[in-house]
């Protein structure tokens, strides 16, 4: 079976600080992988390496059968296959919601403006934000901003979606609306890697849960395996603090 993401012996350091240590990870098409772990365990750095926002010191990353690194020709074409949603929405404040969503389509993919608008409408409708197409980010809630950020990533028609703690900057009452959009994507078969503290979401949606600690994958399995029957003492200690 071909993997959508294949990571082999991935290591990343900042100076003397080893953030990732020999990570091996395969993600199958349509699989939803949820990564948990304490702050500083390397979760976000792993995502940023998958999306080429960080350059690893060693190891290989293969996306949809293509091995990629910073020397890869047409890296920008492969990057389009990987959508990313960050903790802080990163919307352009001077642009309307619609213009935020279609910016990549018109500037990167060179889609004609009228066609981009139609695609933008479809994506905003998908995340329940079409009625806010003409307003500016300052006029909508954090949860709404995150839904727009998801629409913006989806507009590029990625094969894979990466979510880096997408709800951690939100007020508790706004978390559900973002998780609902992510659940819908999972049901549609989107390949997803999600770093989150939302254990209810992990229980409902994850095909596999990965626990990371000190730059390593310590344990992985189904939600039930990891949460109800953890094998590693570090996993047990972590779970005892969050459950």
GROMACS .gro file of C-alpha atoms in nm:
model
  243
    1UNK     CA    1   0.000   0.000   0.000
    2UNK     CA    2   0.135   0.340  -0.094
    3UNK     CA    3   0.169   0.589   0.186
    4UNK     CA    4   0.063   0.951   0.157
    5UNK     CA    5   0.344   1.053   0.395
    6UNK     CA    6   0.656   0.848   0.461
    7UNK     CA    7   0.916   0.978   0.706
    8UNK     CA    8   1.243   0.793   0.767
    9UNK     CA    9   1.506   0.870   1.034
   10UNK     CA   10   1.407   1.237   1.058
   11UNK     CA   11   1.620   1.447   1.294
   12UNK     CA   12   1.610   1.819   1.361
   13UNK     CA   13   1.824   2.031   1.594
   14UNK     CA   14   1.842   2.396   1.687
   15UNK     CA   15   2.206   2.438   1.781
   16UNK     CA   16   2.272   2.175   2.047
   17UNK     CA   17   1.903   2.121   2.121
   18UNK     CA   18   1.780   1.802   1.953
   19UNK     CA   19   1.412   1.860   1.880
   20UNK     CA   20   1.344   1.551   1.667
   21UNK     CA   21   1.540   1.226   1.706
   22UNK     CA   22   1.520   0.964   1.432
   23UNK     CA   23   1.146   0.988   1.365
   24UNK     CA   24   0.991   0.714   1.148
   25UNK     CA   25   0.629   0.769   1.049
   26UNK     CA   26   0.403   0.645   0.770
   27UNK     CA   27   0.059   0.792   0.708
   28UNK     CA   28  -0.181   0.611   0.475
   29UNK     CA   29  -0.427   0.783   0.238
   30UNK     CA   30  -0.740   0.904   0.424
   31UNK     CA   31  -0.583   0.823   0.763
   32UNK     CA   32  -0.632   1.068   1.049
   33UNK     CA   33  -0.329   1.070   1.279
   34UNK     CA   34  -0.351   1.269   1.603
   35UNK     CA   35  -0.025   1.362   1.776
   36UNK     CA   36  -0.029   1.431   2.149
   37UNK     CA   37   0.243   1.516   2.397
   38UNK     CA   38   0.365   1.788   2.630
   39UNK     CA   39   0.482   2.127   2.506
   40UNK     CA   40   0.833   2.103   2.368
   41UNK     CA   41   0.805   1.736   2.270
   42UNK     CA   42   0.863   1.813   1.901
   43UNK     CA   43   0.505   1.784   1.771
   44UNK     CA   44   0.486   2.120   1.593
   45UNK     CA   45   0.840   2.089   1.458
   46UNK     CA   46   0.748   1.755   1.302
   47UNK     CA   47   0.453   1.916   1.123
   48UNK     CA   48   0.667   2.206   1.008
   49UNK     CA   49   0.923   1.963   0.864
   50UNK     CA   50   0.648   1.778   0.673
   51UNK     CA   51   0.544   2.113   0.523
   52UNK     CA   52   0.907   2.222   0.458
   53UNK     CA   53   0.880   2.520   0.689
   54UNK     CA   54   1.170   2.369   0.882
   55UNK     CA   55   1.474   2.203   0.728
   56UNK     CA   56   1.573   1.876   0.901
   57UNK     CA   57   1.940   1.788   0.948
   58UNK     CA   58   1.889   1.429   0.838
   59UNK     CA   59   1.627   1.185   0.723
   60UNK     CA   60   1.387   1.170   0.431
   61UNK     CA   61   1.029   1.285   0.376
   62UNK     CA   62   0.822   1.139   0.095
   63UNK     CA   63   0.490   1.300   0.004
   64UNK     CA   64   0.253   1.102  -0.218
   65UNK     CA   65   0.543   0.897  -0.357
   66UNK     CA   66   0.779   1.191  -0.417
   67UNK     CA   67   1.082   1.229  -0.194
   68UNK     CA   68   1.125   1.595  -0.107
   69UNK     CA   69   1.388   1.818   0.040
   70UNK     CA   70   1.491   2.178  -0.005
   71UNK     CA   71   1.685   2.089  -0.321
   72UNK     CA   72   1.385   1.922  -0.484
   73UNK     CA   73   1.288   2.068  -0.818
   74UNK     CA   74   0.931   2.199  -0.823
   75UNK     CA   75   0.917   2.192  -0.442
   76UNK     CA   76   0.642   2.456  -0.461
   77UNK     CA   77   0.424   2.214  -0.660
   78UNK     CA   78   0.462   1.942  -0.398
   79UNK     CA   79   0.400   2.193  -0.118
   80UNK     CA   80   0.063   2.268  -0.270
   81UNK     CA   81  -0.038   1.913  -0.187
   82UNK     CA   82   0.011   1.986   0.184
   83UNK     CA   83  -0.230   2.234   0.345
   84UNK     CA   84  -0.148   2.367   0.690
   85UNK     CA   85  -0.360   2.535   0.955
   86UNK     CA   86  -0.177   2.707   1.239
   87UNK     CA   87  -0.263   2.789   1.598
   88UNK     CA   88  -0.289   3.160   1.511
   89UNK     CA   89  -0.497   3.199   1.199
   90UNK     CA   90  -0.241   3.407   1.003
   91UNK     CA   91  -0.512   3.582   0.802
   92UNK     CA   92  -0.427   3.903   0.619
   93UNK     CA   93  -0.606   4.175   0.820
   94UNK     CA   94  -0.631   4.416   0.524
   95UNK     CA   95  -0.815   4.161   0.306
   96UNK     CA   96  -1.175   4.044   0.320
   97UNK     CA   97  -1.252   3.687   0.415
   98UNK     CA   98  -1.302   3.598   0.046
   99UNK     CA   99  -0.978   3.761  -0.063
  100UNK     CA  100  -0.790   3.573   0.211
  101UNK     CA  101  -0.929   3.245   0.077
  102UNK     CA  102  -0.854   3.312  -0.291
  103UNK     CA  103  -0.512   3.475  -0.247
  104UNK     CA  104  -0.326   3.148  -0.304
  105UNK     CA  105  -0.547   3.054  -0.598
  106UNK     CA  106  -0.487   3.379  -0.784
  107UNK     CA  107  -0.125   3.445  -0.683
  108UNK     CA  108   0.021   3.093  -0.671
  109UNK     CA  109  -0.201   2.885  -0.898
  110UNK     CA  110  -0.278   3.178  -1.130
  111UNK     CA  111  -0.647   3.088  -1.136
  112UNK     CA  112  -0.855   3.359  -1.311
  113UNK     CA  113  -1.026   3.587  -1.058
  114UNK     CA  114  -1.386   3.492  -1.145
  115UNK     CA  115  -1.304   3.122  -1.124
  116UNK     CA  116  -1.120   3.174  -0.795
  117UNK     CA  117  -1.425   3.349  -0.651
  118UNK     CA  118  -1.642   3.049  -0.738
  119UNK     CA  119  -1.395   2.811  -0.573
  120UNK     CA  120  -1.370   3.047  -0.275
  121UNK     CA  121  -1.748   3.045  -0.233
  122UNK     CA  122  -1.751   2.666  -0.235
  123UNK     CA  123  -1.480   2.647   0.031
  124UNK     CA  124  -1.643   2.911   0.253
  125UNK     CA  125  -1.975   2.729   0.224
  126UNK     CA  126  -1.797   2.406   0.325
  127UNK     CA  127  -1.682   2.566   0.653
  128UNK     CA  128  -2.007   2.758   0.711
  129UNK     CA  129  -1.858   3.103   0.647
  130UNK     CA  130  -2.003   3.208   0.311
  131UNK     CA  131  -2.217   3.477   0.477
  132UNK     CA  132  -1.897   3.646   0.600
  133UNK     CA  133  -1.723   3.655   0.260
  134UNK     CA  134  -1.711   4.035   0.241
  135UNK     CA  135  -1.612   4.120   0.598
  136UNK     CA  136  -1.262   4.166   0.738
  137UNK     CA  137  -1.095   3.933   0.989
  138UNK     CA  138  -1.119   4.189   1.269
  139UNK     CA  139  -1.499   4.163   1.250
  140UNK     CA  140  -1.528   3.788   1.314
  141UNK     CA  141  -1.460   3.560   1.612
  142UNK     CA  142  -1.152   3.345   1.661
  143UNK     CA  143  -1.344   3.031   1.572
  144UNK     CA  144  -1.468   3.194   1.254
  145UNK     CA  145  -1.114   3.307   1.167
  146UNK     CA  146  -0.990   2.951   1.207
  147UNK     CA  147  -1.266   2.822   0.981
  148UNK     CA  148  -1.160   3.078   0.719
  149UNK     CA  149  -0.800   2.961   0.759
  150UNK     CA  150  -0.917   2.603   0.692
  151UNK     CA  151  -1.110   2.721   0.385
  152UNK     CA  152  -0.798   2.900   0.261
  153UNK     CA  153  -0.590   2.583   0.295
  154UNK     CA  154  -0.860   2.371   0.129
  155UNK     CA  155  -0.888   2.612  -0.166
  156UNK     CA  156  -0.546   2.492  -0.285
  157UNK     CA  157  -0.694   2.141  -0.316
  158UNK     CA  158  -0.433   1.968  -0.097
  159UNK     CA  159  -0.393   1.592  -0.066
  160UNK     CA  160  -0.293   1.626   0.300
  161UNK     CA  161  -0.401   1.864   0.577
  162UNK     CA  162  -0.177   1.942   0.873
  163UNK     CA  163  -0.331   2.104   1.182
  164UNK     CA  164  -0.101   2.253   1.446
  165UNK     CA  165  -0.308   2.296   1.764
  166UNK     CA  166  -0.585   2.466   1.565
  167UNK     CA  167  -0.810   2.525   1.867
  168UNK     CA  168  -0.561   2.612   2.141
  169UNK     CA  169  -0.589   2.990   2.086
  170UNK     CA  170  -0.970   2.982   2.092
  171UNK     CA  171  -1.215   3.051   2.370
  172UNK     CA  172  -1.367   2.720   2.486
  173UNK     CA  173  -1.712   2.793   2.341
  174UNK     CA  174  -1.560   2.838   1.993
  175UNK     CA  175  -1.361   2.515   1.984
  176UNK     CA  176  -1.653   2.294   1.879
  177UNK     CA  177  -1.726   2.477   1.554
  178UNK     CA  178  -1.366   2.428   1.432
  179UNK     CA  179  -1.354   2.062   1.538
  180UNK     CA  180  -1.683   2.003   1.354
  181UNK     CA  181  -1.527   2.124   1.028
  182UNK     CA  182  -1.228   1.896   1.087
  183UNK     CA  183  -1.457   1.600   1.158
  184UNK     CA  184  -1.635   1.664   0.827
  185UNK     CA  185  -1.303   1.663   0.643
  186UNK     CA  186  -1.209   1.334   0.806
  187UNK     CA  187  -1.542   1.182   0.703
  188UNK     CA  188  -1.475   1.293   0.344
  189UNK     CA  189  -1.150   1.098   0.345
  190UNK     CA  190  -0.894   1.377   0.382
  191UNK     CA  191  -0.552   1.257   0.498
  192UNK     CA  192  -0.488   1.453   0.818
  193UNK     CA  193  -0.213   1.490   1.077
  194UNK     CA  194  -0.339   1.683   1.378
  195UNK     CA  195  -0.145   1.812   1.678
  196UNK     CA  196  -0.406   1.880   1.945
  197UNK     CA  197  -0.495   1.873   2.313
  198UNK     CA  198  -0.859   1.797   2.231
  199UNK     CA  199  -0.885   1.439   2.350
  200UNK     CA  200  -1.255   1.412   2.270
  201UNK     CA  201  -1.173   1.490   1.907
  202UNK     CA  202  -0.896   1.229   1.913
  203UNK     CA  203  -1.138   0.970   2.048
  204UNK     CA  204  -1.398   1.042   1.779
  205UNK     CA  205  -1.184   1.094   1.472
  206UNK     CA  206  -0.831   0.952   1.507
  207UNK     CA  207  -0.745   0.632   1.325
  208UNK     CA  208  -0.417   0.640   1.516
  209UNK     CA  209  -0.287   0.834   1.815
  210UNK     CA  210   0.084   0.906   1.848
  211UNK     CA  211   0.240   1.013   2.177
  212UNK     CA  212   0.562   1.213   2.145
  213UNK     CA  213   0.808   1.296   2.419
  214UNK     CA  214   1.151   1.459   2.395
  215UNK     CA  215   1.160   1.445   2.017
  216UNK     CA  216   1.068   1.080   1.984
  217UNK     CA  217   0.758   0.878   1.906
  218UNK     CA  218   0.716   0.690   2.232
  219UNK     CA  219   0.389   0.509   2.166
  220UNK     CA  220   0.126   0.478   1.896
  221UNK     CA  221  -0.191   0.286   1.832
  222UNK     CA  222  -0.567   0.331   1.829
  223UNK     CA  223  -0.718   0.576   2.079
  224UNK     CA  224  -0.824   0.283   2.297
  225UNK     CA  225  -0.479   0.123   2.288
  226UNK     CA  226  -0.295   0.442   2.381
  227UNK     CA  227  -0.541   0.582   2.634
  228UNK     CA  228  -0.686   0.271   2.793
  229UNK     CA  229  -0.383   0.044   2.780
  230UNK     CA  230  -0.062   0.247   2.743
  231UNK     CA  231   0.253   0.036   2.737
  232UNK     CA  232   0.517   0.301   2.807
  233UNK     CA  233   0.573   0.458   3.148
  234UNK     CA  234   0.618   0.803   2.990
  235UNK     CA  235   0.281   0.770   2.818
  236UNK     CA  236   0.117   0.665   3.146
  237UNK     CA  237   0.268   0.964   3.328
  238UNK     CA  238   0.150   1.207   3.058
  239UNK     CA  239  -0.201   1.066   3.049
  240UNK     CA  240  -0.230   1.077   3.428
  241UNK     CA  241  -0.194   1.456   3.407
  242UNK     CA  242  -0.453   1.515   3.135
  243UNK     CA  243  -0.728   1.263   3.206
   0.00000   0.00000   0.00000
